[in-house]
Short mmCIF file of C-alpha atoms in Angstrom, two decimals:
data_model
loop_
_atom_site.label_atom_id
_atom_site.label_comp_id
_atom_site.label_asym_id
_atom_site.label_seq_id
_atom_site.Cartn_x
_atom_site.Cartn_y
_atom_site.Cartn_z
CA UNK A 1 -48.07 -42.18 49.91
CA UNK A 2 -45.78 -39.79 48.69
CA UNK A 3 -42.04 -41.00 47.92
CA UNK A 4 -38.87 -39.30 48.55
CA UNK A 5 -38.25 -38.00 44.84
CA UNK A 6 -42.07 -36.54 44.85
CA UNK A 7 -41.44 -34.83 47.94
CA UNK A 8 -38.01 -33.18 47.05
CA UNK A 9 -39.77 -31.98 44.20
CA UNK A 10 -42.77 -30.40 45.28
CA UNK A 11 -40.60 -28.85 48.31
CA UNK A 12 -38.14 -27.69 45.52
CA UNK A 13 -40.60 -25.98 43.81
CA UNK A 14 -43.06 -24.44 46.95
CA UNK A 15 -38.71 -23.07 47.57
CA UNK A 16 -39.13 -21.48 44.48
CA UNK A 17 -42.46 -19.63 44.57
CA UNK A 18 -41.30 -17.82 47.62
CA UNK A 19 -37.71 -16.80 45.86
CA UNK A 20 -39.52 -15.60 43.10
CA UNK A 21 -42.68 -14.03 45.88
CA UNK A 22 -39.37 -12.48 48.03
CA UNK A 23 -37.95 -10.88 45.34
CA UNK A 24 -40.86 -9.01 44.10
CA UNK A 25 -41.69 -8.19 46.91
CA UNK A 26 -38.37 -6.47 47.34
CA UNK A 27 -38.58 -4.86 44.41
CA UNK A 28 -41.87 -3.38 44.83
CA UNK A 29 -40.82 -2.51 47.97
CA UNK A 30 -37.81 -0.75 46.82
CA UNK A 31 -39.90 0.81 44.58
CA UNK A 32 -42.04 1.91 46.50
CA UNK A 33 -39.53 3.94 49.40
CA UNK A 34 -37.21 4.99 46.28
CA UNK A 35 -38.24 8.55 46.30
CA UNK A 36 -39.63 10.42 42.91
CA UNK A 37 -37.36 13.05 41.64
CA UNK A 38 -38.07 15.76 39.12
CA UNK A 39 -36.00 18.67 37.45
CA UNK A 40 -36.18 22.08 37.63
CA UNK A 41 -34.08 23.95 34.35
CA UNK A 42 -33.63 27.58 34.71
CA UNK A 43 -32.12 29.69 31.80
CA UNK A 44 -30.22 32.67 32.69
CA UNK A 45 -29.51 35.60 30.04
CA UNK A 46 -26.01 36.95 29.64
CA UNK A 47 -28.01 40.22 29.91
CA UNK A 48 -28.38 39.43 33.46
CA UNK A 49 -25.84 37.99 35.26
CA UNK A 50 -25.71 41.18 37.22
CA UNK A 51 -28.32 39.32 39.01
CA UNK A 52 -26.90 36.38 39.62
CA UNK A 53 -26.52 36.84 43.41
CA UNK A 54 -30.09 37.30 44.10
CA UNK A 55 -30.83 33.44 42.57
CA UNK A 56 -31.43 30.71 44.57
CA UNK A 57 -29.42 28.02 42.74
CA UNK A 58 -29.95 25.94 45.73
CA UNK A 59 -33.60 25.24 43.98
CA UNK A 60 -32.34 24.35 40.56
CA UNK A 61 -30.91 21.31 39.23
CA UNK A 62 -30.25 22.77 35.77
CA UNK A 63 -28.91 25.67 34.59
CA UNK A 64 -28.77 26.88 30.91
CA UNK A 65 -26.91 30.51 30.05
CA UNK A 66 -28.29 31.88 27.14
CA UNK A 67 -26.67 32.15 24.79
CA UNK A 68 -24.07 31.56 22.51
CA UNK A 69 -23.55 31.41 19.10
CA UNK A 70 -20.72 30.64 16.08
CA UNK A 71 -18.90 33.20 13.97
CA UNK A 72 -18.51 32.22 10.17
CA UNK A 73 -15.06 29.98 11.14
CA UNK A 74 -17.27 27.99 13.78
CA UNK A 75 -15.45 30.14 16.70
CA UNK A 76 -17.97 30.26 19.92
CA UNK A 77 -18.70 33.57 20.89
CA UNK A 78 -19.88 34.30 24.09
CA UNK A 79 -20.60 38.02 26.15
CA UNK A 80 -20.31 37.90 29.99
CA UNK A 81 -18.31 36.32 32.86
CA UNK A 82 -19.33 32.82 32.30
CA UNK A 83 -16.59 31.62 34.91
CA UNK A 84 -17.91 33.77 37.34
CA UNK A 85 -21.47 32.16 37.12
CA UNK A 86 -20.37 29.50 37.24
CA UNK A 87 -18.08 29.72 40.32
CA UNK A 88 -21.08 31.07 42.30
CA UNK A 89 -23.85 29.20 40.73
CA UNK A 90 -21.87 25.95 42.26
CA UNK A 91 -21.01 27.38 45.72
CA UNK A 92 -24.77 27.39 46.45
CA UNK A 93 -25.69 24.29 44.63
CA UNK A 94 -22.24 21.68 44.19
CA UNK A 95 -24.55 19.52 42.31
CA UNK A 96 -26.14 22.12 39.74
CA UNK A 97 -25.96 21.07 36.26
CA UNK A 98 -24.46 23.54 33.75
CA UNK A 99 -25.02 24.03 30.46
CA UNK A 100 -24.35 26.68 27.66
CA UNK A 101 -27.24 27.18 25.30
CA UNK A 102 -26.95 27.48 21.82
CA UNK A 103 -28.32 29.81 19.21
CA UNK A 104 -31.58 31.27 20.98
CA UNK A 105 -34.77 32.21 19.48
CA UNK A 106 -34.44 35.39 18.25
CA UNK A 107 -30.99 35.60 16.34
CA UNK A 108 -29.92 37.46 13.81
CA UNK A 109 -29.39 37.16 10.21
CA UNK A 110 -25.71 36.97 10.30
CA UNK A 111 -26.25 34.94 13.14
CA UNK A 112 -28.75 32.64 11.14
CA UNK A 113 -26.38 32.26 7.91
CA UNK A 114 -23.18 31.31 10.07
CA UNK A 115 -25.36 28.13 11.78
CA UNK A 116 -26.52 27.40 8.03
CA UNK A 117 -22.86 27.02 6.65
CA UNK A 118 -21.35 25.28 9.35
CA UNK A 119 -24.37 22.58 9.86
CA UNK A 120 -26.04 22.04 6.26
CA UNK A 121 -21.99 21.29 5.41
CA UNK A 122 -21.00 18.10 6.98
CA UNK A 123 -17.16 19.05 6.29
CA UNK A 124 -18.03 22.11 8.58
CA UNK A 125 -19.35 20.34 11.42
CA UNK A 126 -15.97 18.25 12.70
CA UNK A 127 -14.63 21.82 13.65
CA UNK A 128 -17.78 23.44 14.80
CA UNK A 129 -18.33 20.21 17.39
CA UNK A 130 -14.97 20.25 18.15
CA UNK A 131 -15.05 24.33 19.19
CA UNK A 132 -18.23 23.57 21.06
CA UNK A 133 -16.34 20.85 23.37
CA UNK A 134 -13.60 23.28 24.19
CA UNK A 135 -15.63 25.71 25.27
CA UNK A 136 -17.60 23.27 27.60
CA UNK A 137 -14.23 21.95 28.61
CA UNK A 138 -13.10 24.85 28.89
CA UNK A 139 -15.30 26.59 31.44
CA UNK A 140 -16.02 23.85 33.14
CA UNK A 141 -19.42 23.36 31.94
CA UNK A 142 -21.50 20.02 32.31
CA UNK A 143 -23.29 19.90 28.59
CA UNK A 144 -25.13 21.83 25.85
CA UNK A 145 -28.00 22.59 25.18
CA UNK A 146 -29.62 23.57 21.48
CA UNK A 147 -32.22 26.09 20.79
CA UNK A 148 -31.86 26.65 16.89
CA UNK A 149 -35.11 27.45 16.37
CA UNK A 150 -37.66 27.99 13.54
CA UNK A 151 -35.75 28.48 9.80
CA UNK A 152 -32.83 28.07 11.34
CA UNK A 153 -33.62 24.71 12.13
CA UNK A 154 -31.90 23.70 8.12
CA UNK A 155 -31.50 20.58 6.70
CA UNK A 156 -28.27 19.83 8.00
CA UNK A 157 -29.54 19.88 11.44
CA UNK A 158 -30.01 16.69 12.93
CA UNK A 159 -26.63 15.40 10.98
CA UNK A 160 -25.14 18.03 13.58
CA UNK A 161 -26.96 17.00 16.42
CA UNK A 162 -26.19 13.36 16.28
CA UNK A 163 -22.53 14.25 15.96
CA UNK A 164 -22.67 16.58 18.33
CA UNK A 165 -24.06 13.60 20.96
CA UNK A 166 -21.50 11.63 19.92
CA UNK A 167 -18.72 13.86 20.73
CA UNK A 168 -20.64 14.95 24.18
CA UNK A 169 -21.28 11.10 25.06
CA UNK A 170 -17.24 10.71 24.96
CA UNK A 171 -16.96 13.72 27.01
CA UNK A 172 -19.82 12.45 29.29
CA UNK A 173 -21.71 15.70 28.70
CA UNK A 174 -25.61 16.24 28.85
CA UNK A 175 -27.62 17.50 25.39
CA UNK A 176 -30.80 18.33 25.81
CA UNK A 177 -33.05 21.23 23.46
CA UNK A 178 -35.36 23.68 23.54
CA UNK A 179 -38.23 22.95 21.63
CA UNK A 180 -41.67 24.34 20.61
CA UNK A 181 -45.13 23.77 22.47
CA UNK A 182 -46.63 21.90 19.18
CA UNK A 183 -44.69 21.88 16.78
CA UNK A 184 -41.91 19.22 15.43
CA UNK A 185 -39.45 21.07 13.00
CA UNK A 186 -39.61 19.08 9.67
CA UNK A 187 -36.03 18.88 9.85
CA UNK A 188 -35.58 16.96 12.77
CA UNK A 189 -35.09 13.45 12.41
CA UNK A 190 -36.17 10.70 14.70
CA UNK A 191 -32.58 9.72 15.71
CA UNK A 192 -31.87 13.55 16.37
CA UNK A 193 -34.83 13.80 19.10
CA UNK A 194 -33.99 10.40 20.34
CA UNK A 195 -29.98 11.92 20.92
CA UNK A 196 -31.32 14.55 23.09
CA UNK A 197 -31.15 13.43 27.24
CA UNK A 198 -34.32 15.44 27.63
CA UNK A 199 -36.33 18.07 25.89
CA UNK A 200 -37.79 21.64 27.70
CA UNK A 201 -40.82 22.59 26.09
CA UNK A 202 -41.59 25.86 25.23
CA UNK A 203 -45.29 25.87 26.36
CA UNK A 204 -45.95 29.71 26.31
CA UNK A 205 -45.95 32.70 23.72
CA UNK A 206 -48.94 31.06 22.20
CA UNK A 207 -49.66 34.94 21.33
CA UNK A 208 -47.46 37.93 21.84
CA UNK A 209 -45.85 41.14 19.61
CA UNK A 210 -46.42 39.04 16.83
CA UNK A 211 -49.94 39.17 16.88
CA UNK A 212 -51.26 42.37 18.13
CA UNK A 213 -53.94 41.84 17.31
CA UNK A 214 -54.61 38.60 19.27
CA UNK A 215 -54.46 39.50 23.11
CA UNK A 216 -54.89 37.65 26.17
CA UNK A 217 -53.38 34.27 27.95
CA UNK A 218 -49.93 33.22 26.04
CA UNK A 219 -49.30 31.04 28.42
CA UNK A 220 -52.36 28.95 29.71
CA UNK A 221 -52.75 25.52 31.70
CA UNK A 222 -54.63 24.12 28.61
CA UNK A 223 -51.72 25.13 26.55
CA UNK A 224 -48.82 23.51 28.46
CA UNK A 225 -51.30 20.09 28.53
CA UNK A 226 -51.91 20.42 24.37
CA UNK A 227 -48.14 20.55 24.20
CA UNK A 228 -46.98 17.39 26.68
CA UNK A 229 -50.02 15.38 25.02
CA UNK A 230 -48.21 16.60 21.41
CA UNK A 231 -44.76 15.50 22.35
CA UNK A 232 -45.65 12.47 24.39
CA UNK A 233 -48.61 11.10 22.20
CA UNK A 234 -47.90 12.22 18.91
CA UNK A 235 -43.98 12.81 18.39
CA UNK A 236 -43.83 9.47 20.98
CA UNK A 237 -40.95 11.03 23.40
CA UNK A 238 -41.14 9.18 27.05
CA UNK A 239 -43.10 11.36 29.55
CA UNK A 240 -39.97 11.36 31.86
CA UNK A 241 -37.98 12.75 28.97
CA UNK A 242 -40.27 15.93 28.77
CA UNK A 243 -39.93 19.18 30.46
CA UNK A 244 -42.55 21.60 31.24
CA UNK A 245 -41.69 25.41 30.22
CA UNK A 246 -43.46 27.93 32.04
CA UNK A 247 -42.79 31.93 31.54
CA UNK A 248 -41.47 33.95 34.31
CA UNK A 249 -42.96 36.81 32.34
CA UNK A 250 -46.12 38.13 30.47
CA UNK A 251 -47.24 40.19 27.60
CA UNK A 252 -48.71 43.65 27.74
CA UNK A 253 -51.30 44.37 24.55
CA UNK A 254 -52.54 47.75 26.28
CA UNK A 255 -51.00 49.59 23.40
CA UNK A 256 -50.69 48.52 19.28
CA UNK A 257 -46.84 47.72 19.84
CA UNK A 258 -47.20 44.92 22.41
CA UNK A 259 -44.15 44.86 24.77
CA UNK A 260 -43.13 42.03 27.23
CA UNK A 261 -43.35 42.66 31.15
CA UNK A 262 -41.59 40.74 33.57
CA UNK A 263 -43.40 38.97 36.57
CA UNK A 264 -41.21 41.05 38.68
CA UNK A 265 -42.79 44.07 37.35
CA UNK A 266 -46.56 43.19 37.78
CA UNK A 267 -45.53 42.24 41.27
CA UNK A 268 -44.34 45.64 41.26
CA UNK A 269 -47.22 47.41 40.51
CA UNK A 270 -49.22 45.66 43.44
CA UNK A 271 -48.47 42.71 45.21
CA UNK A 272 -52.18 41.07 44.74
CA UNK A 273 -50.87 40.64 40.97
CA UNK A 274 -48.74 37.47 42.31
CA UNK A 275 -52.16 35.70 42.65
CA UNK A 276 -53.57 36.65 39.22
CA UNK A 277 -52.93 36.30 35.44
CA UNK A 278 -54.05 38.90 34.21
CA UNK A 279 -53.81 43.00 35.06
CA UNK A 280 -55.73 44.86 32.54
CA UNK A 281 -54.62 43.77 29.12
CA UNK A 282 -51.24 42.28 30.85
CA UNK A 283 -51.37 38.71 31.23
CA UNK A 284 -48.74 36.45 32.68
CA UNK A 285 -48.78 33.10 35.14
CA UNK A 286 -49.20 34.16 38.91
CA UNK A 287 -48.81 31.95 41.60
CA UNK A 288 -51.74 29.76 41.32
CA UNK A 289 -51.09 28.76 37.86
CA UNK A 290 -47.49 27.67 37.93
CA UNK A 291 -48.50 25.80 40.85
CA UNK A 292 -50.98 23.63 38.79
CA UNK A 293 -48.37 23.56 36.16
CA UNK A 294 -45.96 22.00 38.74
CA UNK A 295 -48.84 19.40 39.93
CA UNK A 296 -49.56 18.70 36.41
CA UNK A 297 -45.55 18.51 35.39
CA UNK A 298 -45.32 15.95 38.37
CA UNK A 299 -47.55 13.50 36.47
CA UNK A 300 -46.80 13.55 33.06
CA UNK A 301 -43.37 15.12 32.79
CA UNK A 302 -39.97 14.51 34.30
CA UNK A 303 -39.89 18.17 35.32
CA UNK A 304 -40.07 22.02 34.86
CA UNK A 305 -38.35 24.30 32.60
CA UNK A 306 -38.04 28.41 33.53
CA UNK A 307 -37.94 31.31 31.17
CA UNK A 308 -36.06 33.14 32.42
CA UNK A 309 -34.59 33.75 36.01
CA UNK A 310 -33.62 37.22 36.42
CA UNK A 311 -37.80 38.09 35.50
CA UNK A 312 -38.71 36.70 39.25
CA UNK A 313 -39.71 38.56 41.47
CA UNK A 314 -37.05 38.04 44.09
CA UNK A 315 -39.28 38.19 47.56
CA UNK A 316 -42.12 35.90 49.22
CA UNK A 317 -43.52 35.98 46.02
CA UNK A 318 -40.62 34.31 44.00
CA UNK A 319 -42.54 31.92 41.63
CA UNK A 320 -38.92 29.85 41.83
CA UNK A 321 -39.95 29.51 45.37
CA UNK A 322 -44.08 28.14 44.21
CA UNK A 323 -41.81 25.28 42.28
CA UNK A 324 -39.65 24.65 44.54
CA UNK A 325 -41.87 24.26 47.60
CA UNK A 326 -44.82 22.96 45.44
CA UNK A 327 -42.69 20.05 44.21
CA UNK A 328 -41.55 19.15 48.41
CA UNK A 329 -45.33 19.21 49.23
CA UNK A 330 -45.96 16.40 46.52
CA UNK A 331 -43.18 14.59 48.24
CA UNK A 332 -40.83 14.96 44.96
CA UNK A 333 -37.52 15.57 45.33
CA UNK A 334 -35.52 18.20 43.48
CA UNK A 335 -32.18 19.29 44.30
CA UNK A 336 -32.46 18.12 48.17
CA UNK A 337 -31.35 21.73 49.16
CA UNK A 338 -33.20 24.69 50.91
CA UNK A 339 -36.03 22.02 52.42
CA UNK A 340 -36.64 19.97 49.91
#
């Protein structure tokens, strides 16, 4: 026979079991109906805010204008209506995130030498950091966003980019960078990649003008894969932390000076283009392709990253629109706007 103390005690703990069963069970539950988002990043080129209207912000949840850059005294210079972009960018998406992108990858040698002095000289950086908040302040911007690329990547670097968190953190801003498909800049500390909210990858221009002499995909599916596998695997950022970059344009090695062409302009020149990547020695990502770069993206990335916005082709075969509607079918949610 069982006494009174056994009893309370083997009730006490069959009480227990189903706490513990109920509240895993809520969890995985919760889980489970907790819907999976994903980002979409879209840079925009001062160059081309005269297209700004014909965007659909509405399927972004980042945006990063491109670009601006320091004079010698760490002043932020800037060309184009910034307020304006952002004044309409938000009317069609209130939630869009809005950065201002720094540096860029082609800048020039005055360009190059002013980032040099005012980063590889901690006493330069309190003042640069400070200029860059104002600005953000200013326009009512939500972070940055840094794309010092290649040599200009200098040793002072991630000393500036941890200070440059800092001073974001305080202001609750986003940092994120540009970054390329597989390659980790020497420079770049561990604590300096770690400081970054996420990273977009720049998984294309594996050939281009630079090598005329190698034509054909710059931009493959293989290629984006090599570079999540580098970051994730090798460099050990989180998956979730990664975004994909695909090209909204393509490279044309027809003649020995090999020129870019935009996927608006192979659209252009006939409308079965948008299901190809290639047209003649052109090649580019049509439709198909960023839609298995979305699929893959959903799986091993926390999103997708767009160079650049103004090259879409701005009609039913708008590869913003393959993203947007290829990320609803998976069930992911982006910016909950125009059906998804």
């Amino acid at each position: 026979m069982i006494n009174n103390k056994a009893l309370l005690g083997i009730l006490f703990f069959i009480a227990s079991l189903a706490s513990v069963y109920s509240c895993t069970s809520q969890k995985e539950l919760d889980d489970r109906t907790q819907p999976k988002t994903a980002r979409v990043v879209g840079y925009l080129s001062s160059d081309n805010f005269n297209k700004m209207t014909s965007i659909q912000f509405c399927k972004l949840t980042h945006l990063n204008v491109a670009f601006a850059n320091p004079d010698k005294n760490g002043n932020i210079i800037f060309t184009g209506d910034i307020d304006a972009l952002v004044k309409y960018a938000k009317s069609a998406n209130p939630n869009i995130i809005i950065s201002i992108s720094l540096a860029g990858g082609v800048i020039s040698a005055e360009q190059a030498s002013n980032w040099s002095w005012l980063i590889d000289k901690p006493e330069n950086r309190p003042a640069l950091i400070q200029n860059i908040i104002n600005f953000v302040e200013l326009h009512h911007l939500d972070g940055v966003d840094v794309d010092l690329e290649w040599d200009a990547v200098t040793t002072g670097y991630s000393g500036f980019v941890i200070e440059l968190k800092k001073s974001l953190s305080e202001h609750k801003k986003l940092m994120t960078a540009a970054l390329p498909n597989t390659t980790r800049f020497e420079n770049i500390s561990t604590a300096a990649l770690n400081a970054f909210d996420f990273l977009n990858i720049m998984a294309y221009d594996s050939t281009g003008p630079w090598t005329p002499n190698n034509p054909g995909q710059h931009s493959s599916v293989d290629f984006a894969k090599n570079g999540i596998d580098f970051w994730h695997k090798q460099q050990n950022v989180p998956s979730e932390k990664l975004t994909l970059g695909v090209p909204f344009y393509g490279y044309n090695f027809t003649d020995p000076n090999v020129t870019s062409s935009t996927y608006s302009q192979i659209v252009e020149a006939g409308k079965q283009f948008a299901e190809l990547d290639e047209l003649g020695k052109i090649y580019y990502n049509g439709r198909p392709t960023i839609s298995k770069k979305v699929e893959y993206a959903a799986q091993n990335t926390g999103g997708i990253m767009i160079w650049e916005l103004a090259q879409d082709s701005f009609d039913e075969y708008s590869l913003l629109d393959v993203i947007h509607k290829k990320f609803g079918a998976l069930k992911i949610k982006t910016t909950g706007l125009c059906g998804n």
